[in-house]
Coordinates of C-alpha atoms and ligand atoms in Angstrom, one line a residue:
M1 CA 34.6 19.2 -8.6
S2 CA 33.5 15.7 -8.8
G3 CA 30.9 13.1 -7.6
I4 CA 31.8 10.0 -5.6
R5 CA 30.8 6.5 -6.5
L6 CA 30.9 3.5 -4.1
E7 CA 30.0 0.1 -5.8
G8 CA 29.7 -3.1 -3.8
V9 CA 31.9 -1.8 -1.0
R10 CA 32.6 -4.1 1.9
K11 CA 34.9 -3.7 4.7
R12 CA 35.8 -6.8 6.8
Y13 CA 38.0 -6.7 9.8
G14 CA 39.5 -10.1 10.6
D15 CA 37.3 -13.2 10.0
S16 CA 34.1 -12.1 11.8
I17 CA 33.5 -8.5 11.8
V18 CA 31.8 -7.1 8.6
A19 CA 31.9 -3.3 9.3
V20 CA 30.3 -2.4 6.1
D21 CA 28.6 -4.7 3.6
D22 CA 27.5 -4.2 -0.1
F23 CA 27.5 -0.4 0.0
D24 CA 26.3 1.1 -3.2
L25 CA 26.0 4.9 -3.5
T26 CA 26.5 7.5 -6.2
I27 CA 26.9 11.0 -4.7
E28 CA 26.4 13.7 -7.4
N29 CA 28.8 16.5 -8.1
G30 CA 28.2 19.2 -5.5
E31 CA 25.7 17.1 -3.4
F32 CA 25.7 17.1 0.3
V33 CA 25.1 13.5 1.4
T34 CA 25.0 12.5 5.2
V35 CA 25.7 9.0 6.4
V36 CA 23.7 8.5 9.7
G37 CA 23.2 5.6 12.0
P38 CA 23.7 4.4 15.5
S39 CA 27.2 4.0 17.1
G40 CA 29.0 1.1 15.4
S41 CA 26.9 1.0 12.3
G42 CA 29.8 1.6 10.0
K43 CA 29.6 5.3 9.2
S44 CA 33.3 6.3 10.0
T45 CA 34.5 3.3 8.1
V46 CA 32.6 4.4 5.0
L47 CA 34.3 7.8 5.3
R48 CA 37.6 6.4 6.1
M49 CA 37.4 4.1 3.1
I50 CA 36.6 7.1 0.8
A51 CA 39.5 9.0 2.5
G52 CA 41.8 6.0 1.8
L53 CA 42.6 5.8 5.6
E54 CA 41.2 2.2 5.4
T55 CA 41.8 -0.4 2.6
I56 CA 38.5 -1.9 1.2
T57 CA 37.8 -5.6 1.2
D58 CA 35.6 -5.7 -2.0
G59 CA 34.2 -3.3 -4.3
T60 CA 35.1 0.0 -6.1
I61 CA 35.3 3.6 -5.0
S62 CA 35.6 6.3 -7.6
I63 CA 36.0 10.1 -7.4
G64 CA 34.8 11.6 -10.8
D65 CA 35.9 9.2 -13.4
R66 CA 38.9 8.0 -11.4
R67 CA 38.9 4.6 -9.6
I68 CA 40.8 5.3 -6.4
N69 CA 41.0 2.0 -4.7
D70 CA 44.8 2.2 -4.9
V71 CA 45.4 5.7 -4.9
Q72 CA 47.2 7.1 -1.6
P73 CA 45.1 9.3 0.6
Q74 CA 47.2 12.5 -0.1
D75 CA 46.5 11.9 -3.8
R76 CA 42.8 11.6 -3.7
D77 CA 42.1 15.3 -3.7
I78 CA 39.8 15.3 -0.6
A79 CA 39.8 17.3 2.5
M80 CA 38.7 15.8 5.9
V81 CA 37.1 17.6 8.9
F82 CA 37.2 15.7 12.1
Q83 CA 35.5 15.9 15.5
N84 CA 38.7 16.6 17.2
Y85 CA 40.0 19.4 15.0
A86 CA 43.5 18.0 14.8
L87 CA 45.0 21.4 14.6
Y88 CA 48.8 21.8 15.2
P89 CA 49.0 23.5 18.6
H90 CA 52.4 25.3 18.1
M91 CA 51.3 26.9 14.8
S92 CA 49.2 30.1 14.4
V93 CA 45.8 29.8 12.8
E94 CA 47.2 31.0 9.5
D95 CA 50.1 28.5 9.5
N96 CA 47.5 25.8 10.3
M97 CA 45.4 26.8 7.3
S98 CA 48.1 27.1 4.9
Y99 CA 50.4 24.2 6.0
G100 CA 48.9 21.5 3.7
L101 CA 49.1 23.8 0.6
K102 CA 52.6 24.9 1.3
L103 CA 53.6 21.3 1.7
N104 CA 52.5 19.8 -1.6
S105 CA 50.5 22.1 -3.9
G106 CA 53.4 24.0 -5.7
R107 CA 51.4 27.3 -5.3
S108 CA 53.1 30.6 -4.9
D109 CA 53.1 32.1 -1.3
E110 CA 51.0 35.0 -2.5
E111 CA 48.4 32.7 -3.9
I112 CA 48.4 30.6 -0.7
E113 CA 48.0 33.8 1.4
E114 CA 45.1 34.9 -0.7
R115 CA 43.3 31.7 -0.4
V116 CA 43.8 31.5 3.3
R117 CA 42.4 35.1 3.7
E118 CA 39.3 34.1 1.7
A119 CA 38.7 31.0 3.5
A120 CA 39.2 32.9 6.9
E121 CA 36.7 35.5 5.7
M122 CA 34.2 32.8 4.7
M123 CA 34.6 31.3 8.3
G124 CA 34.6 34.7 10.0
I125 CA 38.0 34.2 11.6
E126 CA 39.9 36.7 9.6
D127 CA 40.9 38.5 12.8
Q128 CA 42.2 35.4 14.5
L129 CA 44.9 34.4 12.0
D130 CA 47.8 35.2 14.4
K131 CA 46.5 33.3 17.2
K132 CA 47.4 29.9 18.4
P133 CA 44.5 27.2 18.6
S134 CA 44.8 27.2 22.5
E135 CA 43.7 30.8 22.4
L136 CA 40.5 30.0 20.4
S137 CA 37.1 28.7 21.6
G138 CA 35.9 25.3 20.5
G139 CA 33.7 27.0 17.8
Q140 CA 36.6 29.1 16.5
Q141 CA 38.8 26.0 16.4
Q142 CA 36.1 24.2 14.4
R143 CA 36.0 27.3 12.0
V144 CA 39.8 27.0 11.6
A145 CA 39.6 23.2 10.8
T146 CA 36.8 23.8 8.3
G147 CA 38.7 26.8 6.8
R148 CA 41.8 24.6 6.4
A149 CA 39.8 22.2 4.3
I150 CA 38.3 25.0 2.1
V151 CA 41.7 26.4 1.5
R152 CA 42.6 23.3 -0.3
D153 CA 39.7 23.5 -2.8
P154 CA 39.4 19.8 -2.9
A155 CA 37.2 17.6 -5.1
A156 CA 35.3 16.7 -2.0
F157 CA 34.9 17.3 1.8
L158 CA 34.6 14.4 4.2
M159 CA 33.3 15.4 7.5
D160 CA 33.2 12.9 10.5
E161 CA 30.9 14.3 13.4
P162 CA 32.6 17.8 12.9
L163 CA 30.2 19.5 15.4
S164 CA 29.7 16.9 18.2
N165 CA 32.3 18.7 20.5
L166 CA 30.4 22.0 20.4
D167 CA 27.6 22.9 22.8
A168 CA 23.9 22.7 21.5
K169 CA 23.5 26.3 20.6
L170 CA 26.8 26.6 18.8
R171 CA 26.2 23.3 17.0
A172 CA 22.9 24.5 15.6
H173 CA 24.5 27.7 14.4
M174 CA 27.5 25.9 12.7
R175 CA 25.0 23.6 11.0
T176 CA 23.5 26.5 9.1
E177 CA 27.0 28.0 8.5
L178 CA 28.5 24.7 7.1
Q179 CA 25.3 24.4 4.9
R180 CA 25.8 27.9 3.6
I181 CA 29.3 27.4 2.8
Q182 CA 28.8 24.0 1.2
E183 CA 26.2 25.7 -1.1
E184 CA 28.3 28.5 -1.8
L185 CA 31.5 26.4 -2.8
E186 CA 29.3 23.6 -4.4
T187 CA 31.8 21.0 -3.2
T188 CA 30.7 17.5 -2.9
T189 CA 30.3 16.6 0.7
V190 CA 29.9 13.3 2.6
Y191 CA 29.1 14.1 6.3
V192 CA 28.9 11.5 9.0
T193 CA 26.8 11.9 12.2
H194 CA 24.8 9.8 14.7
D195 CA 22.5 12.8 15.1
Q196 CA 19.3 12.2 12.9
E197 CA 18.3 15.9 13.4
E198 CA 21.6 16.9 11.9
A199 CA 21.3 14.6 9.1
M200 CA 17.7 15.8 8.4
T201 CA 18.4 19.5 8.5
M202 CA 21.6 19.7 6.6
S203 CA 21.5 17.3 3.7
D204 CA 20.4 16.9 0.1
R205 CA 20.2 13.1 0.8
V206 CA 20.5 10.9 3.9
V207 CA 22.0 7.4 4.0
I208 CA 20.8 5.4 6.9
L209 CA 23.1 2.6 8.1
N210 CA 22.6 -0.2 10.6
H211 CA 25.0 -3.0 11.3
G212 CA 27.1 -2.0 8.2
E213 CA 24.1 -2.2 5.9
V214 CA 22.3 0.5 4.1
Q215 CA 18.6 0.7 5.3
Q216 CA 17.5 3.5 2.9
V217 CA 18.9 6.3 0.8
G218 CA 16.7 9.3 0.2
T219 CA 15.9 12.9 0.7
P220 CA 15.2 14.0 4.3
R221 CA 11.6 14.2 3.4
E222 CA 11.4 10.8 1.6
V223 CA 13.0 8.9 4.6
F224 CA 10.6 10.7 6.9
T225 CA 7.4 10.2 5.0
E226 CA 8.3 6.9 3.6
P227 CA 10.6 4.9 5.7
R228 CA 11.4 1.6 4.2
N229 CA 11.4 -0.3 7.4
T230 CA 10.8 -0.1 11.2
F231 CA 14.4 0.7 11.7
V232 CA 14.3 3.9 9.7
A233 CA 10.9 4.8 11.0
E234 CA 12.2 4.6 14.5
F235 CA 15.6 6.2 13.9
I236 CA 14.3 9.2 11.9
G237 CA 12.2 11.7 13.8
S238 CA 12.0 12.7 17.4
P239 CA 10.3 11.5 19.5
S240 CA 10.3 8.2 17.5
M241 CA 7.4 6.8 15.6
N242 CA 4.9 4.8 17.7
F243 CA 4.3 1.0 16.9
F244 CA 1.1 -1.0 17.6
D245 CA 1.0 -4.7 16.8
V246 CA -2.0 -5.3 14.6
R247 CA -3.5 -7.8 12.1
L248 CA -5.8 -6.8 9.2
R249 CA -9.4 -8.1 9.8
D250 CA -11.4 -7.3 6.7
S251 CA -10.7 -3.6 6.5
T252 CA -9.8 -3.0 10.2
L253 CA -6.4 -3.1 11.7
V254 CA -7.0 -4.8 15.0
G255 CA -4.7 -5.1 17.9
H256 CA -5.0 -5.4 21.7
D257 CA -5.3 -1.5 22.1
I258 CA -6.7 -0.6 18.8
A259 CA -9.3 -1.3 16.2
Y260 CA -8.6 1.2 13.4
S261 CA -11.1 0.8 10.4
L262 CA -9.6 1.8 7.1
S263 CA -10.9 2.9 3.9
R264 CA -11.6 0.0 1.5
E265 CA -8.8 1.2 -0.8
F266 CA -6.2 1.5 1.8
A267 CA -7.1 -2.0 3.3
D268 CA -7.0 -3.6 -0.2
R269 CA -3.5 -2.1 -0.7
I270 CA -2.2 -3.5 2.6
A271 CA -3.8 -6.9 1.8
D272 CA -2.4 -7.0 -1.7
R273 CA 1.0 -6.1 -0.6
S274 CA 1.7 -7.9 2.7
A275 CA 2.7 -11.6 2.8
N276 CA 2.3 -11.9 6.5
E277 CA -0.7 -11.6 8.8
D278 CA 1.2 -10.0 11.6
L279 CA 1.5 -6.4 10.9
I280 CA 2.7 -3.2 12.8
L281 CA 0.7 0.0 12.6
G282 CA 3.1 3.0 12.9
I283 CA 2.0 6.5 13.7
R284 CA 4.2 9.5 14.5
P285 CA 3.8 11.4 17.9
E286 CA 2.9 14.7 16.1
H287 CA 0.3 13.1 14.0
M288 CA -1.9 12.1 17.0
T289 CA -4.6 14.2 18.2
F290 CA -7.0 14.3 21.1
A291 CA -10.2 12.7 20.1
G292 CA -12.8 12.8 22.8
T293 CA -15.6 11.7 20.8
D294 CA -16.6 8.1 21.0
D295 CA -15.2 7.3 17.6
R296 CA -14.5 3.6 17.1
N297 CA -11.1 4.5 15.8
D298 CA -9.9 6.2 19.1
I299 CA -7.4 4.6 21.3
D300 CA -8.1 4.8 25.1
A301 CA -5.0 5.8 27.1
V302 CA -3.8 7.2 30.4
L303 CA -1.4 10.1 30.5
E304 CA 1.6 8.9 32.4
V305 CA 4.0 11.7 32.0
R306 CA 3.7 15.3 30.6
E307 CA 7.0 16.8 29.5
P308 CA 7.0 20.5 28.2
V309 CA 9.7 21.0 25.6
G310 CA 9.5 24.7 24.6
D311 CA 6.3 25.2 22.9
D312 CA 5.9 21.5 22.5
N313 CA 4.5 19.0 24.9
Y314 CA 5.7 15.3 24.9
L315 CA 2.9 13.1 26.3
Y316 CA 3.8 9.7 27.5
L317 CA 0.7 7.6 27.2
R318 CA -0.3 4.1 28.1
S319 CA -3.0 2.1 26.6
R320 CA -3.7 -1.5 27.7
E321 CA -0.6 -3.1 26.1
T322 CA 1.4 -0.4 24.5
E323 CA 3.2 2.8 25.6
F324 CA 3.4 5.5 23.1
T325 CA 4.2 9.2 22.8
M326 CA 2.3 12.1 21.6
R327 CA 3.6 15.5 20.6
V328 CA 1.2 18.4 21.0
L329 CA 1.9 22.0 20.2
G330 CA 0.7 24.7 22.7
Q331 CA -1.5 24.4 25.8
V332 CA -2.5 20.9 27.1
D333 CA -5.3 20.7 29.5
Y334 CA -4.8 17.1 30.6
E335 CA -3.0 16.2 33.9
E336 CA -0.8 13.2 34.6
G337 CA -3.2 10.2 35.5
D338 CA -6.1 11.5 33.2
E339 CA -7.7 9.1 30.9
L340 CA -8.2 10.3 27.4
Q341 CA -8.7 9.2 23.8
V342 CA -6.4 10.0 20.9
S343 CA -6.9 9.4 17.2
F344 CA -5.1 10.0 13.9
D345 CA -5.7 10.4 10.2
E346 CA -5.5 7.3 8.0
S347 CA -3.1 9.2 5.7
D348 CA -0.6 9.4 8.5
V349 CA -0.7 5.7 9.1
H350 CA 2.4 3.5 8.2
V351 CA 2.1 -0.3 8.1
F352 CA 5.2 -2.7 8.5
D353 CA 5.5 -6.4 8.2
R354 CA 6.2 -7.7 11.8
A355 CA 8.4 -10.5 10.6
T356 CA 10.5 -8.5 8.2
G357 CA 10.1 -5.0 9.5
E358 CA 9.5 -3.8 6.0
N359 CA 7.0 -1.0 5.0
V360 CA 4.3 -2.9 3.1
L361 CA 3.3 0.2 1.5
V362 CA 6.6 1.4 0.1
T363 CA 8.6 -1.8 -0.5
R364 CA 7.7 -4.3 -3.1
N365 CA 7.9 -7.5 -1.3
A366 CA 8.3 -10.9 -2.9
V367 CA 4.5 -11.6 -3.1
S368 CA 3.4 -8.4 -4.8
A369 CA 6.4 -8.7 -7.2
A370 CA 5.4 -12.2 -8.0
R371 CA 1.9 -10.9 -8.4
A372 CA 2.9 -8.1 -10.7
E373 CA 5.0 -10.5 -12.8
T374 CA 2.0 -12.9 -13.2
T375 CA -0.2 -9.9 -14.1
R376 CA 2.3 -8.8 -16.7
Q377 CA 2.6 -12.3 -18.2
D378 CA -1.3 -12.5 -18.3
A379 CA -1.6 -9.2 -20.2
Ligands
ADP401 P1 30.4 4.0 13.5 O1 31.3 5.1 12.9 O2 29.0 4.0 12.9 O3 30.3 4.3 15.0 P2 32.6 2.4 12.7 O4 32.6 2.5 11.2 O5 33.6 3.1 13.6 O6 31.0 2.8 13.2 O7 32.6 0.8 13.1 C1 31.8 -0.2 12.5 C2 32.1 -1.6 13.1 O8 33.5 -1.9 12.7 C3 32.1 -1.6 14.6 O9 31.5 -2.9 14.9 C4 33.6 -1.5 15.0 O10 33.7 -2.2 16.2 C5 34.2 -2.2 13.9 N1 35.7 -1.6 13.6 C6 35.8 -0.4 13.4 N2 37.2 -0.3 13.2 C7 37.8 -1.4 13.5 C8 39.1 -2.0 13.6 N3 40.2 -1.2 13.2 N4 39.3 -3.3 13.8 C9 38.3 -4.1 14.2 N5 36.9 -3.7 14.1 C10 36.7 -2.3 13.8

């Protein structure tokens, strides 16, 4: 077992397309890391470079202590699981699972058989070993593809959207199953998905990509509670975070729809850390509550659409200039068209620089870095 390290990795196609730029990441031994981002953000390219299916334009990739830039894919000691399971249709499940090992592991038939049996048990397909892939459901085929990766006992699993062909219920089930197996085997895993919920539920850490650039790396909790920029804030969490254009006036965030007065301490932190006047107040739909009192921090809004989602309600609201969403658990007494007031706690407020999109409370921008430097020199 080994960790994986990518240093300054870049992939350019032709002269103009930079699919992945300056990618730095150290994946610890046994860690489950998910690379998530919209379509075309470079996720598959990252995985394919680790697998050796794509050459890299710049940088270094290592598995354990070994630099693998020039190592052939079959010699990298990794196993891939894809969205299309890529099973051999004419082979039985057992043969599909053992084929790779028989081809180039030099292990005895007995040992291979034992490993296949163990992996099949782990995946719950031990009674399917004689069947052909066409006789199996999508979920069972996915289990075979995963079992085939397990049999090889690789240094790392690389998984590219492995659950996206399954229906929603099975996908949720397979998520927990893959997680359980990964924890049991403690095999370093890099998992690619466009589905933020999948990333947030399965991973030790999440890497968020956009346009080939890393936006943030962190635990699911970190990227949710401290998104580094508006892209991460919007991409992670469902429904997405709401944004209101504001400026800081004394200790109040003032916009067309909002005048949210802050504690002195919070206002000072924002003033201290933001280089620009134009800010964005971010608040998650689940952090909004009905206010109803005439508090000056309330937002007046009209309920445009009410959408029940299980026990939850998604309320689509409009204030003068901004559309926003509120997520409320349980009974909602308002009807579409009703006017209402909503509010939220200061502790749930995120503040971004409108020009750069950066979270002024979690990133150290040039201004605050320079100030810190000056203070240090003065001291
Ligand atoms: P994702 O997996 O996030 O959808 P990809 O890694 O597949 O994104 O692609 C990243 C970018 O690289 C996209 O702009 C895509 O069009 C481009 N790209 C991927 N493969 C090739 C290729 N073989 N030739 C040219 N451009 C490519």
